[in-house]
mmCIF file of C-alpha atoms in Angstrom:
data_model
loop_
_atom_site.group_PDB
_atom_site.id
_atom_site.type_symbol
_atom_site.label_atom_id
_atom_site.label_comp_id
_atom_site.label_asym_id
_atom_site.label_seq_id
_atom_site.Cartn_x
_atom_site.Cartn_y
_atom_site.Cartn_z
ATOM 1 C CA UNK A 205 -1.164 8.103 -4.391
ATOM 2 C CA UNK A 206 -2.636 6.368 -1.501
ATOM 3 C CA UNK A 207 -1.490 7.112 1.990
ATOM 4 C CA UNK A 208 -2.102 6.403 5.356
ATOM 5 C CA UNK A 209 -1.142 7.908 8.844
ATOM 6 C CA UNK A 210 -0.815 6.904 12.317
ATOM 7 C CA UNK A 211 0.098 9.913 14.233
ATOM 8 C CA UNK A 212 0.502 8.383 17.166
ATOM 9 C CA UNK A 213 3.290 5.669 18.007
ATOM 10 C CA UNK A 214 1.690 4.974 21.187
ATOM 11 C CA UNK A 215 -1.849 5.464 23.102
ATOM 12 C CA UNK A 216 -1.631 4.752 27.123
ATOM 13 C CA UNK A 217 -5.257 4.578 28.486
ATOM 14 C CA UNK A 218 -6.363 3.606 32.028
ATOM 15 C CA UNK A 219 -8.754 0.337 31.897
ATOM 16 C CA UNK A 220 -12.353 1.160 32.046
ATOM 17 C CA UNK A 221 -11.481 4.650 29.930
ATOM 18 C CA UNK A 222 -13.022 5.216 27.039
ATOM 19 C CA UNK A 223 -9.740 4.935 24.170
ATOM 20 C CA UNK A 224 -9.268 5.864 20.696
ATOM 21 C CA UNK A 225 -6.780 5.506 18.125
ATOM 22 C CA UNK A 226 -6.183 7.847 15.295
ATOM 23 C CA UNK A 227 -6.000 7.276 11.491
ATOM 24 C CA UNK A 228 -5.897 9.484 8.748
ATOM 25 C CA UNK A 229 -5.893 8.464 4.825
ATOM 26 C CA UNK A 230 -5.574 10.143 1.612
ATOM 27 C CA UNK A 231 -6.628 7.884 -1.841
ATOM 28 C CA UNK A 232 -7.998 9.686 -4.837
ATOM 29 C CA UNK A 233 -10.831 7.556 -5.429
ATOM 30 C CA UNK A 234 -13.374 6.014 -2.704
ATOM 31 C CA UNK A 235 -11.789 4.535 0.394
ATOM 32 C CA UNK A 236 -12.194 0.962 1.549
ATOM 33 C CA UNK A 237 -10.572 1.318 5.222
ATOM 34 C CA UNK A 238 -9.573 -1.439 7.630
ATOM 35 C CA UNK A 239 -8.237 -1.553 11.260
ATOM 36 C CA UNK A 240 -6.038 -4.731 12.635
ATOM 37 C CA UNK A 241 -4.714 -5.827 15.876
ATOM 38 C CA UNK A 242 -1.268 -7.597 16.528
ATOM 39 C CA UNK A 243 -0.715 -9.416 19.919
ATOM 40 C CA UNK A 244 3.139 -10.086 20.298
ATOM 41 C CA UNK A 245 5.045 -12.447 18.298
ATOM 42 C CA UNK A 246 1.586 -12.965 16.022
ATOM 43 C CA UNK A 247 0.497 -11.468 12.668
ATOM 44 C CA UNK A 248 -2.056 -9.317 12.206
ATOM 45 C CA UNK A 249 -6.270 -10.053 12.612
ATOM 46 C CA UNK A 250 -9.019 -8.135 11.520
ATOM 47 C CA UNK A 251 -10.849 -5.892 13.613
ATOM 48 C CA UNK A 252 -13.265 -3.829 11.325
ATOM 49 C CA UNK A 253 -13.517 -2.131 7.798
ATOM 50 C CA UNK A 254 -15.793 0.682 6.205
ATOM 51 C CA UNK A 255 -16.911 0.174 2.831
ATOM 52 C CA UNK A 256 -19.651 2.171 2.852
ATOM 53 C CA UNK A 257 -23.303 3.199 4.304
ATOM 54 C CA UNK A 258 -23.450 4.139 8.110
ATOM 55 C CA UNK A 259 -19.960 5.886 9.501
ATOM 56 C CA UNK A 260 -20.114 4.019 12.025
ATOM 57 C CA UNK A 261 -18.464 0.692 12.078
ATOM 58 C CA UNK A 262 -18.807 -1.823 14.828
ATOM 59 C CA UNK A 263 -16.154 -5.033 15.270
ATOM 60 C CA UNK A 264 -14.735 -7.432 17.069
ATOM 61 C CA UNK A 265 -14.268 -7.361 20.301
ATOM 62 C CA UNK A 266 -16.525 -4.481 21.217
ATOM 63 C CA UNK A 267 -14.549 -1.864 19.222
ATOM 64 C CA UNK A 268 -16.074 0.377 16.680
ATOM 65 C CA UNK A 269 -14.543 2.860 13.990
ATOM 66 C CA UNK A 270 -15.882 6.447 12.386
ATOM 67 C CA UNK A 271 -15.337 7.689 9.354
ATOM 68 C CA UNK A 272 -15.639 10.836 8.123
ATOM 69 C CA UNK A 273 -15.243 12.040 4.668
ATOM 70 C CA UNK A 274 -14.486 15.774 5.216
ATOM 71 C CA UNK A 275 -12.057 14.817 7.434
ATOM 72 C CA UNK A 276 -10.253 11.790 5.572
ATOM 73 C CA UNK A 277 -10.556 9.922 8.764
ATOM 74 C CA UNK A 278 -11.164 6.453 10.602
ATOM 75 C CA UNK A 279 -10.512 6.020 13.911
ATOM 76 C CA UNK A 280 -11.220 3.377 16.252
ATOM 77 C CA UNK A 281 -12.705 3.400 19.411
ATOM 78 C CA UNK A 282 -13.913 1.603 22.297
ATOM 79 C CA UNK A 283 -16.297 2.839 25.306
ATOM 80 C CA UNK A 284 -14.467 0.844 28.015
ATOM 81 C CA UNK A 285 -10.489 -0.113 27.465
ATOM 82 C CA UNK A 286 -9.353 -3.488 28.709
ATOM 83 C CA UNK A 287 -5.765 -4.436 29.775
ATOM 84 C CA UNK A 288 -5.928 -7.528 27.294
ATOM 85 C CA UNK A 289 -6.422 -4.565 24.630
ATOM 86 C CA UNK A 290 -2.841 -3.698 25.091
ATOM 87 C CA UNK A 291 -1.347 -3.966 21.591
ATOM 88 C CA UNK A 292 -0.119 -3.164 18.340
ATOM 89 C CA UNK A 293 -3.002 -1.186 16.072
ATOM 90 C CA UNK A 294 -3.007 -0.987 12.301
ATOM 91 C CA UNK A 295 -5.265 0.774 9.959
ATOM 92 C CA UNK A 296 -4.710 0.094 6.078
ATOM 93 C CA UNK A 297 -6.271 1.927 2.990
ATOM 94 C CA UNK A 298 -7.395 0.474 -0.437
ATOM 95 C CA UNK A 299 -8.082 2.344 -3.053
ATOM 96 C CA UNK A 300 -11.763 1.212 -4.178
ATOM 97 C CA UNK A 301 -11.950 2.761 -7.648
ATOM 98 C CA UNK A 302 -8.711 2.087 -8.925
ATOM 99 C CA UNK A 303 -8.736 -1.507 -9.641
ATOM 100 C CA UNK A 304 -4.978 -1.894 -7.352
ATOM 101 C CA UNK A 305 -5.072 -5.097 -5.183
ATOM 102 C CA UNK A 306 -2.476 -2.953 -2.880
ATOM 103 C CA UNK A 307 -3.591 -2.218 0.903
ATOM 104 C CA UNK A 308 -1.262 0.541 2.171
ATOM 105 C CA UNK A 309 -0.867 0.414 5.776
ATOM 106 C CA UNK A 310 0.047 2.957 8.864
ATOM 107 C CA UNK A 311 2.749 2.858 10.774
ATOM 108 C CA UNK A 312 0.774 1.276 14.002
ATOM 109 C CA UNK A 313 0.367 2.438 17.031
ATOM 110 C CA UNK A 314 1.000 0.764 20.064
ATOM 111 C CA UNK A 315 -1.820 1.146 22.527
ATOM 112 C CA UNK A 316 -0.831 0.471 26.183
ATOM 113 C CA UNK A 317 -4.082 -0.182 28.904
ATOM 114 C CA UNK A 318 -2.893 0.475 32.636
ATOM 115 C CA UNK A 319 -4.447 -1.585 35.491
ATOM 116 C CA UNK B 152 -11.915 -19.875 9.207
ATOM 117 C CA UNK B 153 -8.963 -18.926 7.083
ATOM 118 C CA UNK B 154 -5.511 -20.357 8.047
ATOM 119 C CA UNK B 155 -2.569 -18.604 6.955
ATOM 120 C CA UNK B 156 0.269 -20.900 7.779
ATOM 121 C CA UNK B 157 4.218 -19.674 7.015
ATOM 122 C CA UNK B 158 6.889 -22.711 7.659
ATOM 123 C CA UNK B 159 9.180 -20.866 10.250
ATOM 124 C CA UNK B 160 8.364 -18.908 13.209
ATOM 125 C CA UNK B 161 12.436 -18.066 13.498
ATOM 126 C CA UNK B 162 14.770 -18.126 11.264
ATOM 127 C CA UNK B 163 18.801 -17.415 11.125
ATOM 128 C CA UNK B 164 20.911 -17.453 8.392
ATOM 129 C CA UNK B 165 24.026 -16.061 7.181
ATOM 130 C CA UNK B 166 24.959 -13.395 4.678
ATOM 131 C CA UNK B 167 24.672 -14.531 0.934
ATOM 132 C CA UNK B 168 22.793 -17.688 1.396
ATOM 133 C CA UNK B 169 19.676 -18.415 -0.154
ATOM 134 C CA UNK B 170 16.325 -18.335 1.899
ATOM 135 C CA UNK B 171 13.091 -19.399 1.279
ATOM 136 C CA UNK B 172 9.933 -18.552 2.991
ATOM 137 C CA UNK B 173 6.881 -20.312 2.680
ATOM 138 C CA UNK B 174 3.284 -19.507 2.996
ATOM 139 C CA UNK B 175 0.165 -21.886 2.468
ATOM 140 C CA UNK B 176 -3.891 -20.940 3.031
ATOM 141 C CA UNK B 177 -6.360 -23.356 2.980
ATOM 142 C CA UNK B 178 -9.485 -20.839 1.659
ATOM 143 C CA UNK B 179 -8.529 -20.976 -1.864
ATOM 144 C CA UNK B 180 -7.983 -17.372 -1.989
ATOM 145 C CA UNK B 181 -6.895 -15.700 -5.072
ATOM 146 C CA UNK B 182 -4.519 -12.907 -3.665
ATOM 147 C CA UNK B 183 -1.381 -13.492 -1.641
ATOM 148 C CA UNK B 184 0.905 -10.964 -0.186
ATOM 149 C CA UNK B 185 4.220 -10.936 1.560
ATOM 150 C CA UNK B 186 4.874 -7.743 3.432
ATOM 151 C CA UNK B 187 7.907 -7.223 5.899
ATOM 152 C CA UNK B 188 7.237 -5.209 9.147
ATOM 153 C CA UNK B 189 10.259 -3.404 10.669
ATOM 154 C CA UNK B 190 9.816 -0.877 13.814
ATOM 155 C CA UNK B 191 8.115 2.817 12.582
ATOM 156 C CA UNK B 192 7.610 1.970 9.188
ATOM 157 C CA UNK B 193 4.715 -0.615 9.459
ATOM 158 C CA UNK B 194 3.810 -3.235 6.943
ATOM 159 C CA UNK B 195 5.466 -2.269 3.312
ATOM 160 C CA UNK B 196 4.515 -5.064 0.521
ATOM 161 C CA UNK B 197 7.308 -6.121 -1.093
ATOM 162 C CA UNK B 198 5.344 -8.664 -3.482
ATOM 163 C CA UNK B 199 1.818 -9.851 -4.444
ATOM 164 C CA UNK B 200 -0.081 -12.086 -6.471
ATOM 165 C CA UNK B 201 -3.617 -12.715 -8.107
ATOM 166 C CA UNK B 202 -3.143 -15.583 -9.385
ATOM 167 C CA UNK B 203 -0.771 -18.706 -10.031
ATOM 168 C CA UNK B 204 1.939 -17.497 -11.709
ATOM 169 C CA UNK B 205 1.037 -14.001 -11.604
ATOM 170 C CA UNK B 206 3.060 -11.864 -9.470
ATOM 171 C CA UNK B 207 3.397 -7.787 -9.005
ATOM 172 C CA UNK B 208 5.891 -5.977 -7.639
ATOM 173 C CA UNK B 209 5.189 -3.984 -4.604
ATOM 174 C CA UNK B 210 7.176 -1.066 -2.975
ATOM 175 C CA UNK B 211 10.212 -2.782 -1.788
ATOM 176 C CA UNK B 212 11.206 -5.774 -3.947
ATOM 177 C CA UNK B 213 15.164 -5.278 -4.432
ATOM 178 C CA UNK B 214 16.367 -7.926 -3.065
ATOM 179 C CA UNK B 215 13.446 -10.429 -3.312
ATOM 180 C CA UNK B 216 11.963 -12.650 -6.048
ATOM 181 C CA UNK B 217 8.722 -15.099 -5.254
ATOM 182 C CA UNK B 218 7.197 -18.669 -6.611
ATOM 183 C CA UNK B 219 3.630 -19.166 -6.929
ATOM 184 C CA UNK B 220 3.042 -22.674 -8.623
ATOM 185 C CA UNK B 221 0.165 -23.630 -7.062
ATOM 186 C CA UNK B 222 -2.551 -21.279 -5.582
ATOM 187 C CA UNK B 223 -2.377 -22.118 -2.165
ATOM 188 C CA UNK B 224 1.418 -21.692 -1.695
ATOM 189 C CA UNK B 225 3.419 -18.467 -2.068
ATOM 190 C CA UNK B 226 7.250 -18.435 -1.614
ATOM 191 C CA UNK B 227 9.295 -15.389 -1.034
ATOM 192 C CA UNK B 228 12.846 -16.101 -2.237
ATOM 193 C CA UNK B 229 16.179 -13.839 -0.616
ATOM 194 C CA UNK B 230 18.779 -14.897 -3.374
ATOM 195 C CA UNK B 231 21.429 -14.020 -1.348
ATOM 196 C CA UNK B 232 20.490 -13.334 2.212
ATOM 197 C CA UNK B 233 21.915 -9.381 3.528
ATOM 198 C CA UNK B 234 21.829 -7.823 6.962
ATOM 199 C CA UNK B 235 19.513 -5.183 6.055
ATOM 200 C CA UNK B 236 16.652 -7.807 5.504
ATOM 201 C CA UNK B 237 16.498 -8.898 8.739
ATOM 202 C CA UNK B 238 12.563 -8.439 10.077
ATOM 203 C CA UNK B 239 9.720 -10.007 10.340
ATOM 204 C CA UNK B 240 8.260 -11.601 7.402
ATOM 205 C CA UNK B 241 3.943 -11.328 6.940
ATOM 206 C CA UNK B 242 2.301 -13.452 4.246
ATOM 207 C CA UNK B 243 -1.608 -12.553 3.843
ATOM 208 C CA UNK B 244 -4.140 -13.956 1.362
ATOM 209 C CA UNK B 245 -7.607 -12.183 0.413
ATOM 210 C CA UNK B 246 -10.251 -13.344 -1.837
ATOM 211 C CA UNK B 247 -10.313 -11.670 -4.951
ATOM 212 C CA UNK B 248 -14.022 -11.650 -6.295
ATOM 213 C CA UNK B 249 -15.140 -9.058 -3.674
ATOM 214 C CA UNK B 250 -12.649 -6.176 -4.079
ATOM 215 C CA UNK B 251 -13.063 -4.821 -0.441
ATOM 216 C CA UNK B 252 -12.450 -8.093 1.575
ATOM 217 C CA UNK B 253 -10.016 -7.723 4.179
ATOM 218 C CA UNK B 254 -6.997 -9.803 4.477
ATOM 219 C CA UNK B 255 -6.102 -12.652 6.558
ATOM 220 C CA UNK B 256 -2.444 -12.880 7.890
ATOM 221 C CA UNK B 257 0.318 -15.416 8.957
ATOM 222 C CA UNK B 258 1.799 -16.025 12.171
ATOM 223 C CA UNK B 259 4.933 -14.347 10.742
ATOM 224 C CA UNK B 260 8.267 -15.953 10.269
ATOM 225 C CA UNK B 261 11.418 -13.223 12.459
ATOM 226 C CA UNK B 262 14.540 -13.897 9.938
ATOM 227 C CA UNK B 263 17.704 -12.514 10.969
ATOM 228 C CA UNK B 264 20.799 -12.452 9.127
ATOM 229 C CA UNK B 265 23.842 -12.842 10.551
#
């Protein structure tokens, strides 16, 4: 069964900090893996995603992702945080050999910046 | 770009009526979702569809049925509204060709039941 996990409910960086967010999966065939922001009172928008190739993702908004097999991990990162990066993070799992439409999806962490 | 649009931004109703949510994208996507988000559990899918007509069940789906006539439109349907589904209510549509395209979400549509 596919699984993800946020084990953080919340991330509180100082702005200019480098920050990162953690995310750990589990699928039993190859992982398509995708990270999404949500300001408040919005829905969710796309940040990044690793299908395959290089493990290192770039996205919007000058935020990048790893992954690494061995670990069964993705997590996102950015060199220098913002205090408009204060928000709700998501990273979500598909199952890429298994033919599901299904995206299963962390619990999110909140990620706070501090002035 | 994509526009996920979902007809209420806040809704209130009472116990045992009937609610309707609505959900329209203009990118003629094959998938459609409705999850509902509630504090520490994240996003859990309580229905989707791949095409009109079509529908799958997800995790959570007691308590919910949904209408897809046309493909643009997907309706979740409470047939008789309780407590325990008040949240907030995310519709998302993918395209369906490219297995590994990400998904593009609603506003969201906060529906509590009084």
């Amino acid at each position: 069964a596919q699984s993800v996990a946020q084990p953080e409910d919340q991330v509180n960086v100082a702005e200019g900090n480098p920050l990162t967010v953690k995310c750990t999966y589990s699928v039993s065939g190859n992982p398509y893996l995708f990270w999404y922001v949500q300001y408040p009172n919005r829905g969710l928008q796309f940040l990044l995603k690793y299908i395959t190739g290089d493990n290192l993702v770039k996205g919007s908004y000058g935020f990048e992702a790893e992954f690494n097999k061995s670990q069964t991990s993705f997590h996102l990162k950015k060199p220098s945080a913002l205090v408009s990066d204060s928000a709700l993070y998501f990273c979500a799992v598909r199952d890429g050999s298994s033919g599901t439409y299904k995206y299963i999806f962390g619990t999110g962490t909140r990620l706070k910046v501090l002035a | 770009d994509v526009k996920v649009t979902q007809s209420s931004r806040y809704l209130v109703k009472r116990t045992g009526e009937k609610v309707f949510l609505e959900c329209v994208q203009d990118m003629d996507h094959e998938n459609m979702f409705w999850y509902r988000q509630d504090p520490g559990l994240g996003l859990r899918l309580i229905y989707f569809s791949y095409d009109v007509k079509m529908k799958e069940k997800g995790d959570i789906p007691e308590g919910y049925s949904v209408s897809r006539e046309k493909k643009e439109r997907f309706s979740l349907i409470l047939e008789s509204a309780s407590t325990n589904q008040t949240s907030m209510y995310l519709c998302a549509s993918s395209f369906a060709l490219i297995s590994y395209n990400e998904q593009f979400f609603g506003p969201g549509t906060r529906l509590t039941v009084l």
